[in-house]
Structure formats: C-alpha cells, structure tokens
Short mmCIF file of N, CA and C in Angstrom, two decimals:
data_model
loop_
_atom_site.label_atom_id
_atom_site.label_comp_id
_atom_site.label_asym_id
_atom_site.label_seq_id
_atom_site.Cartn_x
_atom_site.Cartn_y
_atom_site.Cartn_z
N MET A 1 58.82 -10.76 -76.17
CA MET A 1 57.81 -9.90 -76.77
C MET A 1 56.43 -10.52 -76.60
N GLY A 2 55.47 -9.68 -76.26
CA GLY A 2 54.10 -10.16 -76.11
C GLY A 2 53.45 -10.37 -77.46
N SER A 3 52.57 -11.31 -77.52
CA SER A 3 51.86 -11.58 -78.77
C SER A 3 50.76 -10.54 -78.96
N THR A 4 50.20 -10.53 -80.17
CA THR A 4 49.07 -9.65 -80.45
C THR A 4 47.90 -9.98 -79.54
N LEU A 5 47.70 -11.28 -79.28
CA LEU A 5 46.63 -11.70 -78.38
C LEU A 5 46.85 -11.13 -76.98
N ASP A 6 48.09 -11.19 -76.47
CA ASP A 6 48.40 -10.63 -75.16
C ASP A 6 48.07 -9.14 -75.11
N LYS A 7 48.44 -8.41 -76.16
CA LYS A 7 48.19 -6.97 -76.20
C LYS A 7 46.69 -6.68 -76.25
N THR A 8 45.95 -7.49 -77.00
CA THR A 8 44.50 -7.33 -77.09
C THR A 8 43.85 -7.60 -75.74
N LEU A 9 44.28 -8.69 -75.07
CA LEU A 9 43.73 -9.02 -73.76
C LEU A 9 44.01 -7.91 -72.76
N ASN A 10 45.24 -7.38 -72.78
CA ASN A 10 45.59 -6.31 -71.85
C ASN A 10 44.77 -5.05 -72.15
N LYS A 11 44.56 -4.76 -73.42
CA LYS A 11 43.78 -3.58 -73.80
C LYS A 11 42.35 -3.68 -73.29
N ASN A 12 41.81 -4.89 -73.28
CA ASN A 12 40.44 -5.11 -72.85
C ASN A 12 40.35 -5.57 -71.39
N ALA A 13 41.44 -5.52 -70.67
CA ALA A 13 41.46 -5.97 -69.28
C ALA A 13 40.49 -5.13 -68.45
N PHE A 14 39.86 -5.76 -67.47
CA PHE A 14 38.84 -5.08 -66.69
C PHE A 14 39.33 -3.80 -66.02
N TRP A 15 40.59 -3.75 -65.60
CA TRP A 15 41.10 -2.56 -64.94
C TRP A 15 41.30 -1.40 -65.92
N LYS A 16 41.23 -1.69 -67.21
CA LYS A 16 41.32 -0.63 -68.23
C LYS A 16 39.95 -0.23 -68.74
N THR A 17 38.96 -1.08 -68.52
CA THR A 17 37.64 -0.80 -69.08
C THR A 17 36.60 -0.43 -68.03
N LYS A 18 36.92 -0.68 -66.76
CA LYS A 18 35.97 -0.38 -65.69
C LYS A 18 36.58 0.59 -64.70
N SER A 19 35.73 1.38 -64.09
CA SER A 19 36.18 2.21 -62.97
C SER A 19 36.25 1.32 -61.73
N LEU A 20 36.88 1.79 -60.70
CA LEU A 20 36.94 1.04 -59.45
C LEU A 20 35.54 0.72 -58.94
N GLU A 21 34.63 1.66 -59.10
CA GLU A 21 33.26 1.49 -58.63
C GLU A 21 32.50 0.41 -59.40
N GLU A 22 32.87 0.19 -60.65
CA GLU A 22 32.17 -0.77 -61.50
C GLU A 22 32.67 -2.21 -61.34
N MET A 23 33.76 -2.40 -60.65
CA MET A 23 34.36 -3.73 -60.53
C MET A 23 33.55 -4.64 -59.62
N THR A 24 33.55 -5.93 -59.97
CA THR A 24 32.96 -6.93 -59.10
C THR A 24 33.88 -7.10 -57.88
N SER A 25 33.41 -7.73 -56.84
CA SER A 25 34.28 -7.93 -55.68
C SER A 25 35.46 -8.82 -56.04
N GLN A 26 35.28 -9.79 -56.93
CA GLN A 26 36.40 -10.64 -57.36
C GLN A 26 37.44 -9.82 -58.12
N GLU A 27 36.99 -8.95 -59.02
CA GLU A 27 37.92 -8.08 -59.75
C GLU A 27 38.65 -7.16 -58.78
N TRP A 28 37.91 -6.57 -57.85
CA TRP A 28 38.49 -5.67 -56.85
C TRP A 28 39.60 -6.37 -56.07
N GLU A 29 39.30 -7.53 -55.55
CA GLU A 29 40.28 -8.28 -54.76
C GLU A 29 41.50 -8.67 -55.59
N SER A 30 41.28 -8.99 -56.86
CA SER A 30 42.41 -9.40 -57.71
C SER A 30 43.34 -8.24 -58.03
N LEU A 31 42.89 -7.02 -57.83
CA LEU A 31 43.76 -5.86 -58.06
C LEU A 31 44.89 -5.78 -57.04
N CYS A 32 44.68 -6.33 -55.87
CA CYS A 32 45.74 -6.30 -54.86
C CYS A 32 46.90 -7.15 -55.35
N ASP A 33 48.09 -6.56 -55.41
CA ASP A 33 49.25 -7.29 -55.92
C ASP A 33 49.95 -8.12 -54.85
N GLY A 34 49.54 -7.97 -53.59
CA GLY A 34 50.14 -8.75 -52.52
C GLY A 34 51.46 -8.18 -52.01
N CYS A 35 51.70 -6.89 -52.23
CA CYS A 35 52.95 -6.29 -51.76
C CYS A 35 52.96 -6.09 -50.25
N ALA A 36 51.79 -5.86 -49.67
CA ALA A 36 51.60 -5.63 -48.23
C ALA A 36 52.19 -4.32 -47.73
N ARG A 37 52.53 -3.41 -48.62
CA ARG A 37 53.03 -2.10 -48.17
C ARG A 37 51.97 -1.36 -47.36
N CYS A 38 50.70 -1.56 -47.69
CA CYS A 38 49.65 -0.87 -46.95
C CYS A 38 49.49 -1.44 -45.54
N CYS A 39 50.10 -2.58 -45.26
CA CYS A 39 50.03 -3.21 -43.93
C CYS A 39 51.14 -2.76 -43.01
N LEU A 40 51.94 -1.81 -43.46
CA LEU A 40 53.00 -1.25 -42.62
C LEU A 40 52.44 -0.06 -41.84
N ASN A 41 52.92 0.10 -40.63
CA ASN A 41 52.50 1.25 -39.82
C ASN A 41 53.17 2.51 -40.36
N LYS A 42 52.40 3.57 -40.35
CA LYS A 42 52.87 4.86 -40.80
C LYS A 42 52.76 5.86 -39.66
N LEU A 43 53.63 6.83 -39.65
CA LEU A 43 53.59 7.89 -38.65
C LEU A 43 53.19 9.19 -39.34
N GLU A 44 52.37 9.97 -38.66
CA GLU A 44 51.96 11.26 -39.23
C GLU A 44 52.39 12.38 -38.31
N ASP A 45 53.04 13.37 -38.91
CA ASP A 45 53.41 14.57 -38.18
C ASP A 45 52.14 15.40 -38.02
N TRP A 46 51.72 15.60 -36.78
CA TRP A 46 50.46 16.30 -36.52
C TRP A 46 50.49 17.75 -36.99
N ASP A 47 51.66 18.36 -37.01
CA ASP A 47 51.76 19.76 -37.44
C ASP A 47 51.71 19.90 -38.96
N SER A 48 52.52 19.09 -39.65
CA SER A 48 52.62 19.23 -41.10
C SER A 48 51.71 18.29 -41.87
N GLY A 49 51.26 17.20 -41.24
CA GLY A 49 50.46 16.20 -41.93
C GLY A 49 51.31 15.23 -42.73
N GLU A 50 52.64 15.40 -42.69
CA GLU A 50 53.54 14.52 -43.45
C GLU A 50 53.43 13.09 -42.92
N ILE A 51 53.40 12.15 -43.84
CA ILE A 51 53.35 10.73 -43.51
C ILE A 51 54.74 10.15 -43.73
N VAL A 52 55.22 9.41 -42.74
CA VAL A 52 56.47 8.67 -42.91
C VAL A 52 56.19 7.19 -42.68
N TRP A 53 56.86 6.38 -43.45
CA TRP A 53 56.68 4.94 -43.41
C TRP A 53 57.62 4.30 -42.40
N THR A 54 57.16 3.20 -41.83
CA THR A 54 58.03 2.37 -41.01
C THR A 54 58.02 0.96 -41.60
N ASN A 55 58.93 0.13 -41.12
CA ASN A 55 58.92 -1.27 -41.53
C ASN A 55 58.24 -2.12 -40.46
N VAL A 56 57.46 -1.47 -39.61
CA VAL A 56 56.73 -2.15 -38.54
C VAL A 56 55.40 -2.66 -39.13
N ALA A 57 55.25 -3.97 -39.11
CA ALA A 57 54.10 -4.60 -39.75
C ALA A 57 52.94 -4.79 -38.80
N CYS A 58 51.76 -4.73 -39.35
CA CYS A 58 50.52 -5.04 -38.63
C CYS A 58 50.65 -6.42 -37.98
N THR A 59 50.02 -6.56 -36.85
CA THR A 59 50.06 -7.83 -36.11
C THR A 59 49.55 -9.01 -36.93
N LEU A 60 48.68 -8.75 -37.90
CA LEU A 60 48.11 -9.84 -38.70
C LEU A 60 48.91 -10.16 -39.97
N LEU A 61 49.95 -9.41 -40.25
CA LEU A 61 50.69 -9.65 -41.48
C LEU A 61 51.68 -10.79 -41.32
N ASP A 62 51.63 -11.73 -42.24
CA ASP A 62 52.66 -12.76 -42.34
C ASP A 62 53.74 -12.15 -43.22
N GLY A 63 54.88 -11.83 -42.64
CA GLY A 63 55.95 -11.12 -43.33
C GLY A 63 56.63 -11.89 -44.44
N GLU A 64 56.43 -13.18 -44.51
CA GLU A 64 57.02 -13.97 -45.59
C GLU A 64 56.07 -14.14 -46.78
N SER A 65 54.81 -14.43 -46.49
CA SER A 65 53.84 -14.60 -47.59
C SER A 65 53.25 -13.26 -48.02
N CYS A 66 53.37 -12.25 -47.15
CA CYS A 66 52.77 -10.93 -47.39
C CYS A 66 51.25 -11.02 -47.48
N ARG A 67 50.69 -11.88 -46.69
CA ARG A 67 49.25 -12.07 -46.63
C ARG A 67 48.77 -11.83 -45.20
N CYS A 68 47.53 -11.40 -45.10
CA CYS A 68 46.90 -11.21 -43.80
C CYS A 68 46.57 -12.58 -43.22
N LYS A 69 46.88 -12.76 -41.96
CA LYS A 69 46.62 -14.05 -41.30
C LYS A 69 45.13 -14.29 -41.05
N ASP A 70 44.33 -13.22 -41.06
CA ASP A 70 42.88 -13.36 -40.83
C ASP A 70 42.14 -12.27 -41.61
N TYR A 71 42.29 -12.32 -42.92
CA TYR A 71 41.77 -11.26 -43.79
C TYR A 71 40.28 -10.98 -43.58
N ASP A 72 39.49 -12.04 -43.51
CA ASP A 72 38.03 -11.85 -43.40
C ASP A 72 37.62 -11.18 -42.09
N ASN A 73 38.39 -11.35 -41.03
CA ASN A 73 38.04 -10.79 -39.72
C ASN A 73 39.01 -9.71 -39.25
N ARG A 74 39.79 -9.16 -40.15
CA ARG A 74 40.87 -8.24 -39.76
C ARG A 74 40.38 -7.02 -39.00
N ALA A 75 39.23 -6.50 -39.35
CA ALA A 75 38.74 -5.29 -38.67
C ALA A 75 38.37 -5.57 -37.22
N ALA A 76 38.01 -6.79 -36.91
CA ALA A 76 37.69 -7.14 -35.51
C ALA A 76 38.95 -7.19 -34.67
N THR A 77 40.04 -7.67 -35.25
CA THR A 77 41.31 -7.78 -34.52
C THR A 77 42.07 -6.46 -34.54
N VAL A 78 42.03 -5.77 -35.66
CA VAL A 78 42.76 -4.51 -35.84
C VAL A 78 41.73 -3.44 -36.22
N PRO A 79 41.13 -2.80 -35.20
CA PRO A 79 40.04 -1.83 -35.47
C PRO A 79 40.44 -0.68 -36.39
N ASP A 80 41.73 -0.31 -36.43
CA ASP A 80 42.12 0.80 -37.31
C ASP A 80 42.59 0.33 -38.68
N CYS A 81 42.35 -0.95 -39.00
CA CYS A 81 42.65 -1.45 -40.33
C CYS A 81 41.71 -0.75 -41.31
N ILE A 82 42.28 -0.18 -42.34
CA ILE A 82 41.47 0.55 -43.32
C ILE A 82 41.12 -0.39 -44.46
N GLN A 83 39.82 -0.63 -44.62
CA GLN A 83 39.36 -1.43 -45.74
C GLN A 83 39.25 -0.50 -46.93
N LEU A 84 40.03 -0.79 -47.96
CA LEU A 84 40.02 0.08 -49.13
C LEU A 84 38.70 0.00 -49.87
N THR A 85 38.21 1.15 -50.25
CA THR A 85 37.04 1.31 -51.09
C THR A 85 37.43 2.27 -52.20
N PRO A 86 36.65 2.35 -53.27
CA PRO A 86 36.98 3.33 -54.30
C PRO A 86 37.12 4.75 -53.75
N ASP A 87 36.25 5.14 -52.83
CA ASP A 87 36.35 6.48 -52.25
C ASP A 87 37.62 6.64 -51.43
N GLU A 88 37.96 5.62 -50.63
CA GLU A 88 39.19 5.67 -49.82
C GLU A 88 40.42 5.79 -50.71
N VAL A 89 40.45 5.01 -51.78
CA VAL A 89 41.60 5.01 -52.68
C VAL A 89 41.86 6.42 -53.21
N LYS A 90 40.80 7.14 -53.47
CA LYS A 90 40.94 8.48 -54.06
C LYS A 90 41.35 9.54 -53.04
N THR A 91 41.26 9.22 -51.75
CA THR A 91 41.59 10.22 -50.73
C THR A 91 42.83 9.88 -49.89
N LEU A 92 43.25 8.64 -49.88
CA LEU A 92 44.40 8.25 -49.06
C LEU A 92 45.70 8.64 -49.75
N THR A 93 46.38 9.60 -49.17
CA THR A 93 47.62 10.09 -49.77
C THR A 93 48.80 9.16 -49.54
N TRP A 94 48.67 8.23 -48.61
CA TRP A 94 49.79 7.36 -48.29
C TRP A 94 49.84 6.06 -49.09
N LEU A 95 48.86 5.82 -49.95
CA LEU A 95 48.96 4.61 -50.76
C LEU A 95 50.24 4.65 -51.58
N PRO A 96 50.99 3.57 -51.61
CA PRO A 96 52.25 3.57 -52.35
C PRO A 96 52.02 3.87 -53.83
N PRO A 97 53.01 4.45 -54.49
CA PRO A 97 52.85 4.77 -55.91
C PRO A 97 52.71 3.53 -56.78
N THR A 98 53.03 2.37 -56.25
CA THR A 98 52.91 1.11 -56.98
C THR A 98 51.56 0.43 -56.78
N CYS A 99 50.73 0.95 -55.90
CA CYS A 99 49.45 0.32 -55.56
C CYS A 99 48.53 0.29 -56.78
N ALA A 100 48.05 -0.90 -57.12
CA ALA A 100 47.19 -1.06 -58.29
C ALA A 100 45.90 -0.26 -58.17
N TYR A 101 45.36 -0.18 -56.96
CA TYR A 101 44.13 0.61 -56.77
C TYR A 101 44.39 2.07 -57.11
N ARG A 102 45.50 2.58 -56.63
CA ARG A 102 45.87 3.96 -56.91
C ARG A 102 46.14 4.16 -58.40
N LEU A 103 46.89 3.23 -59.00
CA LEU A 103 47.21 3.33 -60.42
C LEU A 103 45.94 3.38 -61.27
N VAL A 104 45.01 2.47 -61.00
CA VAL A 104 43.77 2.42 -61.78
C VAL A 104 42.96 3.70 -61.56
N ALA A 105 42.88 4.17 -60.32
CA ALA A 105 42.14 5.40 -60.03
C ALA A 105 42.74 6.59 -60.78
N GLU A 106 44.05 6.56 -61.00
CA GLU A 106 44.74 7.65 -61.70
C GLU A 106 44.83 7.43 -63.21
N GLY A 107 44.20 6.36 -63.71
CA GLY A 107 44.20 6.08 -65.14
C GLY A 107 45.49 5.48 -65.66
N GLU A 108 46.29 4.92 -64.78
CA GLU A 108 47.57 4.32 -65.16
C GLU A 108 47.42 2.81 -65.31
N ASP A 109 48.39 2.18 -65.98
CA ASP A 109 48.37 0.73 -66.15
C ASP A 109 49.13 0.07 -65.00
N LEU A 110 48.97 -1.23 -64.88
CA LEU A 110 49.66 -2.00 -63.86
C LEU A 110 51.10 -2.26 -64.30
N TYR A 111 51.97 -2.47 -63.32
CA TYR A 111 53.36 -2.78 -63.61
C TYR A 111 53.52 -4.23 -64.08
N TRP A 112 54.62 -4.52 -64.72
CA TRP A 112 54.90 -5.84 -65.29
C TRP A 112 54.86 -6.95 -64.25
N TRP A 113 55.18 -6.63 -63.02
CA TRP A 113 55.27 -7.64 -61.98
C TRP A 113 53.94 -7.92 -61.29
N HIS A 114 52.90 -7.16 -61.63
CA HIS A 114 51.59 -7.38 -61.02
C HIS A 114 51.09 -8.76 -61.46
N PRO A 115 50.53 -9.54 -60.54
CA PRO A 115 50.05 -10.89 -60.89
C PRO A 115 49.06 -10.94 -62.05
N LEU A 116 48.26 -9.90 -62.22
CA LEU A 116 47.32 -9.90 -63.35
C LEU A 116 48.04 -9.75 -64.69
N ILE A 117 49.24 -9.19 -64.67
CA ILE A 117 50.03 -9.05 -65.88
C ILE A 117 50.97 -10.25 -66.04
N SER A 118 51.68 -10.59 -64.97
CA SER A 118 52.70 -11.64 -65.04
C SER A 118 52.12 -13.05 -64.99
N GLY A 119 50.93 -13.19 -64.39
CA GLY A 119 50.35 -14.51 -64.22
C GLY A 119 50.89 -15.26 -63.01
N SER A 120 51.70 -14.58 -62.20
CA SER A 120 52.30 -15.24 -61.04
C SER A 120 52.23 -14.33 -59.81
N ARG A 121 51.88 -14.88 -58.67
CA ARG A 121 51.86 -14.13 -57.42
C ARG A 121 53.28 -13.90 -56.89
N GLU A 122 54.27 -14.54 -57.48
CA GLU A 122 55.65 -14.42 -57.00
C GLU A 122 56.39 -13.23 -57.58
N THR A 123 55.96 -12.70 -58.72
CA THR A 123 56.73 -11.63 -59.36
C THR A 123 56.78 -10.36 -58.52
N VAL A 124 55.78 -10.11 -57.70
CA VAL A 124 55.81 -8.92 -56.83
C VAL A 124 56.97 -9.04 -55.83
N HIS A 125 57.26 -10.26 -55.41
CA HIS A 125 58.38 -10.49 -54.49
C HIS A 125 59.70 -10.48 -55.27
N GLU A 126 59.72 -11.14 -56.42
CA GLU A 126 60.94 -11.20 -57.24
C GLU A 126 61.39 -9.81 -57.67
N ALA A 127 60.45 -8.92 -57.90
CA ALA A 127 60.76 -7.55 -58.33
C ALA A 127 61.19 -6.66 -57.16
N GLY A 128 61.09 -7.19 -55.93
CA GLY A 128 61.48 -6.40 -54.76
C GLY A 128 60.46 -5.36 -54.35
N ILE A 129 59.23 -5.52 -54.78
CA ILE A 129 58.18 -4.55 -54.48
C ILE A 129 57.54 -4.84 -53.13
N SER A 130 57.43 -6.11 -52.79
CA SER A 130 56.73 -6.48 -51.56
C SER A 130 57.58 -6.22 -50.32
N VAL A 131 56.93 -6.36 -49.18
CA VAL A 131 57.62 -6.18 -47.89
C VAL A 131 58.26 -7.48 -47.42
N GLN A 132 58.19 -8.51 -48.23
CA GLN A 132 58.68 -9.83 -47.86
C GLN A 132 60.09 -9.77 -47.26
N GLY A 133 60.21 -10.24 -46.02
CA GLY A 133 61.50 -10.31 -45.35
C GLY A 133 62.07 -8.97 -44.89
N ARG A 134 61.28 -7.91 -44.95
CA ARG A 134 61.79 -6.57 -44.61
C ARG A 134 61.04 -5.90 -43.47
N THR A 135 60.28 -6.68 -42.70
CA THR A 135 59.46 -6.07 -41.65
C THR A 135 59.84 -6.57 -40.26
N VAL A 136 59.39 -5.82 -39.28
CA VAL A 136 59.46 -6.24 -37.89
C VAL A 136 58.03 -6.20 -37.36
N PRO A 137 57.68 -7.11 -36.46
CA PRO A 137 56.31 -7.13 -35.95
C PRO A 137 56.03 -6.01 -34.96
N GLU A 138 54.81 -5.52 -34.97
CA GLU A 138 54.42 -4.48 -34.04
C GLU A 138 54.15 -5.02 -32.64
N ASP A 139 53.94 -6.31 -32.54
CA ASP A 139 53.58 -6.93 -31.26
C ASP A 139 54.63 -6.63 -30.19
N GLY A 140 54.17 -6.02 -29.10
CA GLY A 140 55.04 -5.69 -27.98
C GLY A 140 55.89 -4.44 -28.16
N MET A 141 55.79 -3.80 -29.31
CA MET A 141 56.59 -2.60 -29.55
C MET A 141 55.84 -1.36 -29.07
N GLU A 142 56.54 -0.51 -28.38
CA GLU A 142 55.96 0.75 -27.92
C GLU A 142 55.90 1.73 -29.09
N LEU A 143 54.84 2.53 -29.15
CA LEU A 143 54.66 3.48 -30.24
C LEU A 143 55.86 4.40 -30.41
N GLU A 144 56.46 4.83 -29.30
CA GLU A 144 57.61 5.74 -29.41
C GLU A 144 58.83 5.06 -30.06
N ASP A 145 58.83 3.73 -30.12
CA ASP A 145 59.94 3.02 -30.77
C ASP A 145 59.79 2.95 -32.28
N TYR A 146 58.60 3.25 -32.80
CA TYR A 146 58.38 3.20 -34.24
C TYR A 146 59.33 4.13 -34.99
N GLU A 147 59.68 5.26 -34.38
CA GLU A 147 60.55 6.22 -35.07
C GLU A 147 61.92 5.63 -35.37
N HIS A 148 62.29 4.55 -34.70
CA HIS A 148 63.57 3.89 -34.97
C HIS A 148 63.46 2.93 -36.15
N HIS A 149 62.28 2.85 -36.73
CA HIS A 149 62.03 1.93 -37.83
C HIS A 149 61.53 2.65 -39.08
N VAL A 150 61.84 3.94 -39.21
CA VAL A 150 61.42 4.72 -40.38
C VAL A 150 62.21 4.26 -41.60
N VAL A 151 61.48 4.04 -42.71
CA VAL A 151 62.08 3.62 -43.97
C VAL A 151 61.46 4.44 -45.11
N THR A 152 62.14 4.51 -46.23
CA THR A 152 61.60 5.26 -47.36
C THR A 152 61.09 4.37 -48.49
N TRP A 153 61.56 3.14 -48.56
CA TRP A 153 61.24 2.29 -49.71
C TRP A 153 59.76 2.05 -49.97
N PRO A 154 58.86 2.04 -48.99
CA PRO A 154 57.45 1.79 -49.36
C PRO A 154 56.84 2.88 -50.23
N GLY A 155 57.36 4.07 -50.18
CA GLY A 155 56.81 5.16 -50.97
C GLY A 155 57.55 5.42 -52.25
N GLU A 156 58.47 4.51 -52.60
CA GLU A 156 59.27 4.70 -53.81
C GLU A 156 58.78 3.83 -54.94
N LEU A 157 59.06 4.29 -56.14
CA LEU A 157 58.77 3.50 -57.33
C LEU A 157 59.88 2.48 -57.53
N PRO A 158 59.57 1.35 -58.18
CA PRO A 158 60.60 0.35 -58.42
C PRO A 158 61.56 0.80 -59.51
N GLU A 159 62.75 0.20 -59.48
CA GLU A 159 63.69 0.44 -60.57
C GLU A 159 63.25 -0.36 -61.77
N ASP A 160 63.56 0.14 -62.97
CA ASP A 160 63.22 -0.59 -64.18
C ASP A 160 64.04 -1.88 -64.24
N PRO A 161 63.42 -2.95 -64.77
CA PRO A 161 64.15 -4.22 -64.86
C PRO A 161 65.28 -4.17 -65.86
#
C-alpha cells in the first residue's frame, strides 16, 4: 500500500498538473517509459489507412536495452524517425495505448510499471510492456518481408498484475 505522502506526490506529479505543451524538456523526456514500441516499423494499408505493427525494429534500436543507439542524431541516420511533439502525440493514431505521452494527452494516469511511478527503469521490461528480446533488426530486410513479421502485441494493453 502506498503511503499518504506517495499519494500526495502522485496527485501533484507534473504529468497531472501540466499539459504536454507546458512541460520542460527534462519532464518531456522523462515521460518516455523506454518500451520502444514506437521504434517498431509499422505497415499502413493505403486503401483503408489501417496500421499494422511488426516486430521489425529501427536500425538504431538496441533490442535488449530498448534504447536508441544514437538518440541525439537519430533523425540524421533515420530520416523518417518521428520526433514526438505535443501536436504529433495528439494526431498519431498508432501510438500504443500504453504510451505515456498518449495517456497524458488523453487525461489518463501512468501505469504502475512506468519508471516515474515505480522508480525503476526495469519495471517496463518486467511487466512485459517493452519490446525487449522480441524484435528483429530491419537491417538488410526487404520491405516486402515485413508482412512476415506482423504482430499484435504493440497495440495491446497489458494484463493486470
């Protein structure tokens, strides 16, 4: 059980008191839970607009740490890397339902496994939310082969503990 102090701190947490636009860059960056689901390649049906997920990871993703190998320069290496902004968060339909940016934009709270709640960067992996150990690299893969790597788990909510 959380203490009264824990509940007070959570009630006054920056993600509950500020909009995405009002956050400092440090607060913004800390919202990322490190799941790396957004670093997976997605396929879009041009006719229907439907997005399907693959387990094919961006060339810069370290599949074990779930961190970008060159975060500061990622757009230079991967020109179609989408840098999330408050406006992007509100329009990107493919953000996973567990994404803290999406949750905050929708007025929801963070999950128990989010590092800002748990105090640990490992809980996102322990809860099975991250892509850790579940990806294949895009390097050398032909685009037409992506359809053999379609998965549903990135767009699903986690099971309750």
